[in-house]
Amino acid sequence: MAASPTAPPTSAGTLKLIAPLTPPSSTRTWLTVPHHSLPLVATATSDKTVRVYSLRSFTLHSTVSGGHKRSVRSCAWKPGTKGESVLATGSFDASAGIWRRWDMDMGMARERDLTGGVDEGDEEEDEGWRFSVILDGHESEIKSVAWSASGQFLATCSRDKSVWIWEEMEDDNFETIAVLQEHEADVKCVAWHPEEELLASSSYDDTIRLYREDIDDWTGIAVLSGHDSTVWSIDFEPAKPALSGDSQADASDRARWIEAREASGPRLVSGSDDRTLRIWRRRPKQKQPAPPTGQGRIPSIIRTHSIEEDWYEEARLPVAHERAIYSVAWSKRTGRIVSTGGDGRIVVYEERWSEPKGNEEKTDGLNPEGTEASDLPVARTTWSVVASIEMAHDVFEVNHVTFARRFDSGRTSDDEEIIISTGDDGQVKVWTVEI
Amino acid sequence: MSEVQLFLLAYSKNDKTEAREIAASTAKRLETKESGILNVVQELGPYLTEENVEIRSNAIAYLSTVLAALPSRFLSRQQTEVLATWYLSCIKDGPKLEYAAEGLQELLRTGRADDALVQSITSRLLDSIEDLQRSPQSDRYAVYVLVDYLLAVHRTSLVDIQEQVIPGVIDLVSGEKDPRNLMIIFSFMKVIMVEWQITQFAEPLYESVFCYFPITFRPPPNDPYKITAQDLKERLRACVAATGDFAPFAIPALIDKLDSTSPNVKKDVMQTISACALSYGSRVLSRYSIPLWDSLKYEIFNVQEENLADDALNALRSIATGLSFESNFGETKSYLGQYTAPITKECNQGIQDPQQKQAKAASRILATIAAAGENAYLMVIKDVMPPLYELYRTADSIAKQRGLLEVLVELLEANTRVWGTWAPQQPRSAVYNPLQPFKEKMLEVFSPALMGTSKGEVSFRIVALKGLLQMCRIFGFLDRDEIGLVVQYLNDVALEESTGEDRLQKEAIEALVQISKYKSDPILEISIPKFMAQLPQSADHGQMLTYVPSLEILAELSVEKTIFILIQRRLLSKLGDILNNGSSSEYALSILSTLRHIFSRPDLSQDLSLDLYFRMVIEEQTRDIVTANKPGCPVNARQSEAVIDAHGRLCNLIVRALPENKQAEVLNQVWSLFTTPDSFTPVPFSNQRSENERKTLVLSSHLLSGINTKKVKLDHITWGIESYFQDIVRLALDETLPGVRMALLRTLAVLTNKFFPTGAALPASIIDGPDSGLLPGNKTPNASRVAFWILKGLVFRMDTSITRILELLVSQLADAEYGQIIARGFDMLLSQDHALSEANHAIIRKLHKQKVFNVCTPRIATGFQAAPVSARANYLVALAGLLKDVPSEIIMPELETLLPLLLRSLDLDDPSVSAATLDTITVVAVQNAKGLEGHIASLVGRLLSCGEVKPSNPSTVRKSALRCLGLFPTRIRHEVLLPYKTQVMHRLLAMLDDPRRDVRKTAVDCRKEWAGMDEPDEDDE
Amino acid sequence: MADNANPTILNAADLPTRRRLSSHSATGKPRSFLFDDIVPADYNDPFATAATDSGLSRSFSSSSSDLNSDSDELAEPIDEQEVYDLISTISDPEHPLSLGSLAVVNLPDIHIVPAAGSSASSRMRTVLVEITPTITHCSLATVIGLGVRVRLEQALPPRFRVDVRIKEGTHSTGDQVNKQLGDKERVAAALENGTLLGVLRKMLETCQ
């Protein structure tokens, strides 16, 4: 059922704008992804380019252009690269591009004050981006691209209802190792498990699907339905739970909850056109220990059990949006979740231990059918809105939000976290959360 | 050297004229019998066997040129025969087919050739050329010219051997592609097709031309022969339509080509069908009329493109006309009847539900066929009228009834095209009008529809009104009383209180005007008295709604002469009454405005009752106003400045139409205003006159400006022009009442423009004279006002003194404080003013604007650079004011120097300067956008900032800036504009939210234009 | 074959629009052509203003010249009639007729409401346009809906959220069409697809 339109729940905190990244694009910007190590972000823009800004100086570092004939809808940094940054781009022209650039000026090794060193205006910098290979195959607009945690695989999805998985052999030679046609309509988003070779995709057909490699052949292992409309965005929970355990409730309950959480593995959050955000959780298999984390493969001849997995909707976040939710992100550092959408609002949620069991009836989690009572961890958690802001991009819709490490001179601690929002006004803005 | 050699030498040097002279001298010798034609041929002998092909062909040319120089019928038959054989041998295997063909044609002209010789030459000609298409275009062309000559001049002798000529010609031309050649082929083929009995050759002849159908020829750029696709199409069409024998082949082919997807081809096919229908003859046409109807109707019922539907309708009408040429006695149904039967049947079905798209198409078809002729009209009427009434009577909704009435109106309109209207020299059929029996019924339908329906049904009542109007227009259809009845209806509708939407009232008035053009009696006897009666005896302030609607109707009705005369007489007497019974000045002003509206007729000067107007309006009413403004008079409407001004302008209209003697009389009374000295002393040369008295100067100004000084002799004026001029200056300098001051200023301008001989020193000296000079001595606004208006009079007649004064004025712009006032002056210097208009016989030299432009703009441009920053704005204000009245063709050549200044004037944030500058830039954008290409960067930025909401940008400036920006995409090369597209699209977002609706609309249109420009690398998959 | 070869056509003159100025101006005084050239005396006296308020930037005297009449900044909010005037002249892809005359768009089916959940003072607005296809299985409903949405997104200020829906019960696959029309990303992609853009441009060409 669609959430009833209400004003955002009163939250103590708010988001404070640190700075907009300048100069803004004069056309709609779709999404911004932070580099895994360097103080850079890449913004996919509808003027067929990607704008790379520096998180130190909040100014344009370089522009990736000339590769696409239509809007660039999505991009992703290849994780774990050293000395050379690799950016994948997905465009409405139905092609994905791989771009490379030497990190000569931004090398992590030389930890010097980079603001001086980074010379945005330096023309020669801009040609840094080399268009190394184009990945053709999709029949219509590409909507999202994502690298697997190891960087071995690149997933792309498109309106042609298919999800493609590419594997980079030696340099610049990509091979299509899977074409997944599970969805019944336009696939909107792909996201990889933070550690395992597990891929998730969400679609216009209101469902989320998960895929794994089963004896060198990728196949769908789960269908998560429940949303009433297009599922625009999904993101996995960070590998290790970051729950703070400061309340006085009995420690052992929490330990058992954390242990159950580790058994079922990182959860998944999804944001949809039906204005709801839902947390999905894997129900661990009874007899079979959780499959090893991805390294070894089960020899096919003796494998007896099927690869299917069973995921259920564990909880729903408080309703805080009036229109479609276009983007949701789960912070790798604080475990918080941030969402945004057509109503121009950015909302941050946090998971907290709820009061001891008994007097606390389930506030928002559904009692997933088919789970025995004993199965449920005794301790309970609840999600609540900790901060939100209206008209984050003036009157324009906000297309994307994500978390990132703070690099600029104002940061207070080494791993301080910021939120980056991308809007229809062509602006990319950097926020901090103030509770 | 012999003449042959001389000719060959000249010809090889391509000196055609000299060659012709040589040949002419040979011809002279032939004429004087010094030598014979045959020995000329012998002389040519050796050259004909030369191996150099050019010499051989030039030798033939020599003979042909000689023949051309000989008089016609100079050679004997025998000589003609010999030379003909010689030429035919050249054609067969001669070097240059072109010269041989030209020669043979000259031979036929100068020689004597009887039928037999012509026939033999022609048949030998046709046999000797196997494949003409192999030779070059100019050769082929010459042969076609020869064939065209033969068929034009010797057709009668060739008719006996037509069995041989026709196939010969068909082979000759087959495969021709060149448009120039095709043009001549089509013309002589038409001659064959029309003049000769070609039935047995119908198919080959048809094929020989129809293979070119449809013409898709695209003329090469700067084609010397200027042949267009349309020329070719028309010539081919004439051939296809030449004879009914082609019908069995042409009609089916045309019908199947009608399915083509290209609109151009469809248009060509339908226009060809029309041509065939009008020339094939009824009997032949009738065999194909139904299949033609079945294919053409699709183009109308499922109309995709409006103009194609028109072509289809045109074709249907041509068929109807074509079928009614001959009547088929004996058969039950005439050719036309067989054709109209299925049409009326299907159209009757179409109008069953009148609101659907098919109904609109059906009624257009019926009207088109009906207008084809008397019996076509009769056929349609007798099939359509009965069911139409039945439908109307049983229609269940007003919308349905309106659809049916619209069909009726279209049929009435078609009737006027056959039976004509009351207007003189109209095509009128003497045949009995088949509509007569339906007249009563139609009146019974239209009248209640107009008068009996609820007021809200505006569209329905308008259709009914149109029906009644059409009935009145048809010649001899309605009698006097019936028309009178309709006029009464129209009067009532015109006076109805409009429910916010006045379309119906406007239609009613328009209908009355149309009827008054040919039947003025009912308007004179019924309408005018009715509307005059609506005018209240008196009206206080704010009661305008009680009389303005009727005055508006009277103003619009006054078109025909007789009606004008009655209305003006009644209004003038009404004006007198209400002024005397103390009505509001508003009421008087409204009547005066109406009078001024109807008096501004071009033919006023030929009006016989001009003297009457002179006496009643100029003399009496002026005198009444003067007496009403004497000191001590009670407050009355004649003291209102607006009424005085309105009366003055009415007098002005009459004065300028008066003959010289009357104008001279007015001229002498201009100050005394037709009063006796004891009752009123003219204002000039007296001071401390009351405000009301000074207001009479407004009348003097209007009277004076109407005088035609080219006709009226100035020497017997009773008052001294120079002394009065100086006193008017005095009065103007200290006059405070704006209306009176403006009248005095106009008087000065009129005096300097018309009443001083060119070069007269006084006016110029008043401006910059050493002692009393207004400039630069007197820096008050009044002084510059007087100076500029005097200058305006001089400028319009391009007096020699203006250059000096203009230079002085431009130099004054540098003066920080005074320059600002001077700058404003330029705004009115060239602008139009009713006092100095052509209609008021002002002396306006064509080049005066060019002169002022040439004197001022260079000095303004240089002055601007040199001026201190504080005074720079003055130059821009002056420039903007000046340029708004200068025609663009004068500005364009100087664009490069002026544009930068204009652009900077947009930064002054001065509303009136911005407005003037934007007007000028818009004119440049419309007429010579290329001139802007070099300045796009600064233009786009400034136009956008002029479009933003801020105090210095009133809504008119914002709107004009956005309108100008919106012109660019359709007038300037896209590659110049595209770099700015994203910036414009982004900044226009804010203007979509402008508080004013009209500015928003302009922003929406502007943004749509810019969005429409494709990105250069836009590729569609 | 065309989906609906014989649609019902409304009389253009009956359609509600502001484009035709009614004769009675707002001020009650009949706007008559009789008074067109009645202009206050000092109207084109450029000096009039310079003298009286030379200090201020040039503003015309209080005369009724429209350059700076005080009613100039009278704000006219965007209302349903203005939205109707923006879309009623869009041409049907199938007929040379407008969506207004085919009653595909109608004034009563246009609703402007403050954006849900926004504060009272917020200028955010949502405009809902319900379109009525000429026949229930019209395959062109999506293209028509797209045309209306694109026209409004290009013509209305960004503070307007545009929702275009098929009117309840007027189309067999109304929900699917509505979902497509509500998907902002698919609309953006459609605008970059050459062939579809061609159709849309032809439909919007006739907008006055």
Coordinates of C-alpha atoms in Angstrom, one line a residue, chain C residues 3-203:
Chain C
D3 CA -7.4 4.4 -35.0
N4 CA -10.3 6.8 -35.1
A5 CA -11.0 8.1 -38.6
N6 CA -14.1 10.0 -37.6
P7 CA -13.7 11.8 -34.2
T8 CA -16.2 14.4 -32.9
I9 CA -14.9 17.9 -33.3
L10 CA -15.8 20.8 -31.0
N11 CA -16.1 24.3 -32.5
A12 CA -12.8 26.0 -31.8
A13 CA -14.6 29.3 -31.0
D14 CA -16.5 27.6 -28.1
L15 CA -13.3 26.5 -26.4
P16 CA -12.4 28.4 -23.2
T17 CA -9.4 30.6 -23.8
R18 CA -7.8 33.9 -22.8
R19 CA -6.3 34.4 -26.2
R20 CA -9.3 36.3 -27.4
L21 CA -9.5 39.6 -25.4
S22 CA -13.0 40.3 -24.4
S23 CA -14.2 43.8 -25.2
H24 CA -14.8 44.8 -21.6
S25 CA -11.5 45.7 -20.1
A26 CA -10.9 45.0 -16.4
T27 CA -11.5 48.6 -15.5
G28 CA -15.2 48.5 -16.5
K29 CA -14.6 51.3 -19.1
P30 CA -15.6 49.8 -22.4
R31 CA -12.4 49.3 -24.4
S32 CA -13.6 50.9 -27.5
F33 CA -11.7 51.6 -30.7
L34 CA -13.3 55.1 -30.5
F35 CA -10.8 56.1 -27.8
D36 CA -7.7 54.5 -29.4
D37 CA -6.1 57.7 -30.4
I38 CA -7.3 59.8 -27.4
V39 CA -4.0 60.2 -25.7
P40 CA -3.2 62.6 -22.9
A41 CA -1.6 65.8 -24.2
D42 CA 1.9 65.4 -22.9
Y43 CA 2.1 61.7 -23.9
N44 CA 4.9 62.1 -26.4
D45 CA 6.6 65.0 -24.7
P46 CA 9.9 63.3 -23.8
F47 CA 10.9 66.4 -21.8
A48 CA 7.9 66.0 -19.5
T49 CA 9.6 63.5 -17.3
A50 CA 13.1 64.7 -17.5
A51 CA 12.0 68.1 -16.0
T52 CA 9.8 66.8 -13.3
D53 CA 11.9 64.0 -11.9
S54 CA 15.3 64.4 -13.5
G55 CA 16.8 62.7 -10.5
L56 CA 15.0 59.4 -10.9
S57 CA 15.7 57.2 -13.8
R58 CA 13.4 58.2 -16.6
S59 CA 9.9 57.1 -15.8
F60 CA 7.0 58.3 -17.9
S61 CA 4.6 60.7 -16.4
S62 CA 1.6 59.1 -14.8
S63 CA 0.0 59.2 -18.2
S64 CA -1.5 55.9 -19.3
S65 CA 1.4 55.0 -21.4
D66 CA 1.8 51.3 -21.0
L67 CA 5.5 51.4 -20.5
N68 CA 5.2 51.9 -16.9
S69 CA 1.6 51.8 -15.9
D70 CA 1.2 51.0 -12.2
S71 CA -0.8 47.9 -13.0
D72 CA 2.4 46.6 -14.6
E73 CA 3.6 44.5 -11.7
L74 CA 0.1 43.1 -10.9
A75 CA 1.1 39.5 -10.5
E76 CA -1.1 37.1 -12.6
P77 CA -0.7 33.6 -11.0
I78 CA -0.5 30.6 -13.3
D79 CA -3.9 29.0 -13.3
E80 CA -5.8 26.1 -14.9
Q81 CA -6.9 28.3 -17.9
E82 CA -3.2 29.2 -18.6
V83 CA -2.2 25.5 -18.5
Y84 CA -5.2 24.8 -20.8
D85 CA -4.1 27.5 -23.3
L86 CA -0.6 25.9 -23.3
I87 CA -1.8 22.4 -24.3
S88 CA -5.1 22.9 -26.2
T89 CA -3.4 23.8 -29.4
I90 CA -1.1 20.7 -29.5
S91 CA -2.1 18.8 -32.7
D92 CA -3.2 15.2 -32.6
P93 CA -0.6 13.0 -34.2
E94 CA -3.3 11.4 -36.4
H95 CA -5.5 14.3 -37.5
P96 CA -4.7 18.0 -38.4
L97 CA -6.9 18.9 -35.4
S98 CA -6.0 20.2 -31.9
L99 CA -6.3 18.3 -28.7
G100 CA -8.7 21.1 -27.6
S101 CA -11.1 20.7 -30.5
L102 CA -11.0 16.9 -30.0
A103 CA -11.8 17.3 -26.3
V104 CA -8.7 15.2 -25.5
V105 CA -7.8 17.9 -23.0
N106 CA -10.5 19.8 -21.2
L107 CA -10.3 22.7 -18.7
P108 CA -12.2 20.9 -15.9
D109 CA -9.7 18.0 -16.1
I110 CA -6.7 20.3 -15.1
H111 CA -6.0 20.7 -11.4
I112 CA -3.2 22.9 -9.8
V113 CA -2.6 22.1 -6.1
P114 CA 0.2 23.1 -3.7
A115 CA 2.8 20.3 -3.7
A116 CA 1.8 17.7 -1.2
G117 CA 3.5 18.1 2.2
S118 CA 5.1 21.4 1.3
S119 CA 4.7 24.3 3.7
A120 CA 1.9 26.8 3.0
S121 CA 4.4 29.5 1.9
S122 CA 6.2 27.2 -0.5
R123 CA 5.7 28.1 -4.2
M124 CA 5.9 24.4 -5.2
R125 CA 2.9 23.3 -7.2
T126 CA 1.7 20.0 -8.7
V127 CA -0.4 20.2 -11.9
L128 CA -2.4 17.2 -12.7
V129 CA -3.7 16.9 -16.3
E130 CA -6.2 14.1 -17.1
I131 CA -6.4 13.4 -20.8
T132 CA -9.4 11.7 -22.5
P133 CA -8.4 9.6 -25.5
T134 CA -10.9 9.9 -28.4
I135 CA -11.5 6.1 -28.3
T136 CA -10.8 3.6 -25.5
H137 CA -8.2 1.5 -27.3
C138 CA -6.3 4.4 -28.8
S139 CA -2.7 3.3 -29.3
L140 CA -1.6 6.9 -29.4
A141 CA -2.6 7.7 -25.9
T142 CA 1.0 7.4 -24.6
V143 CA 2.3 9.7 -27.3
I144 CA -0.4 12.3 -26.7
G145 CA 0.3 12.1 -22.9
L146 CA 4.0 12.4 -23.5
G147 CA 3.3 15.4 -25.8
V148 CA 1.3 17.1 -23.1
R149 CA 3.9 16.4 -20.4
V150 CA 6.9 17.6 -22.5
R151 CA 5.0 20.8 -23.5
L152 CA 4.2 21.6 -19.8
E153 CA 7.7 20.7 -18.6
Q154 CA 9.2 23.1 -21.2
A155 CA 6.6 25.8 -20.6
L156 CA 6.0 25.8 -16.8
P157 CA 8.6 27.0 -14.3
P158 CA 10.5 24.3 -12.5
R159 CA 8.6 24.7 -9.3
F160 CA 5.7 22.8 -11.0
R161 CA 5.6 19.1 -10.8
V162 CA 3.8 17.8 -13.9
D163 CA 1.6 14.7 -13.6
V164 CA -0.2 13.6 -16.8
R165 CA -2.7 10.8 -16.4
I166 CA -5.3 9.1 -18.6
K167 CA -8.7 9.9 -17.1
E168 CA -10.2 7.1 -15.0
G169 CA -12.1 4.6 -17.1
T170 CA -11.5 6.1 -20.5
H171 CA -8.8 3.8 -21.7
S172 CA -8.4 0.0 -21.7
T173 CA -4.7 0.0 -20.5
G174 CA -4.9 3.3 -18.6
D175 CA -2.7 2.2 -15.7
Q176 CA 0.2 1.1 -17.9
V177 CA 0.1 4.3 -19.8
N178 CA 0.0 6.3 -16.5
K179 CA 3.0 4.5 -15.2
Q180 CA 5.0 5.3 -18.4
L181 CA 3.9 8.9 -18.3
G182 CA 5.0 9.1 -14.6
D183 CA 8.5 7.8 -15.2
K184 CA 10.7 10.9 -15.4
E185 CA 13.7 8.9 -16.7
R186 CA 11.8 7.3 -19.6
V187 CA 10.4 10.8 -20.6
A188 CA 13.9 12.2 -20.6
A189 CA 15.2 9.3 -22.7
A190 CA 12.2 9.7 -25.1
L191 CA 13.3 13.3 -25.7
E192 CA 16.7 12.1 -27.0
N193 CA 15.2 9.4 -29.3
G194 CA 15.3 11.0 -32.8
T195 CA 12.1 9.4 -34.3
L196 CA 9.9 10.0 -31.3
L197 CA 11.3 13.6 -31.0
G198 CA 10.2 14.1 -34.6
V199 CA 6.6 13.1 -33.8
L200 CA 6.6 15.3 -30.7
R201 CA 7.9 18.3 -32.5
K202 CA 5.3 17.9 -35.2
M203 CA 2.6 17.8 -32.5

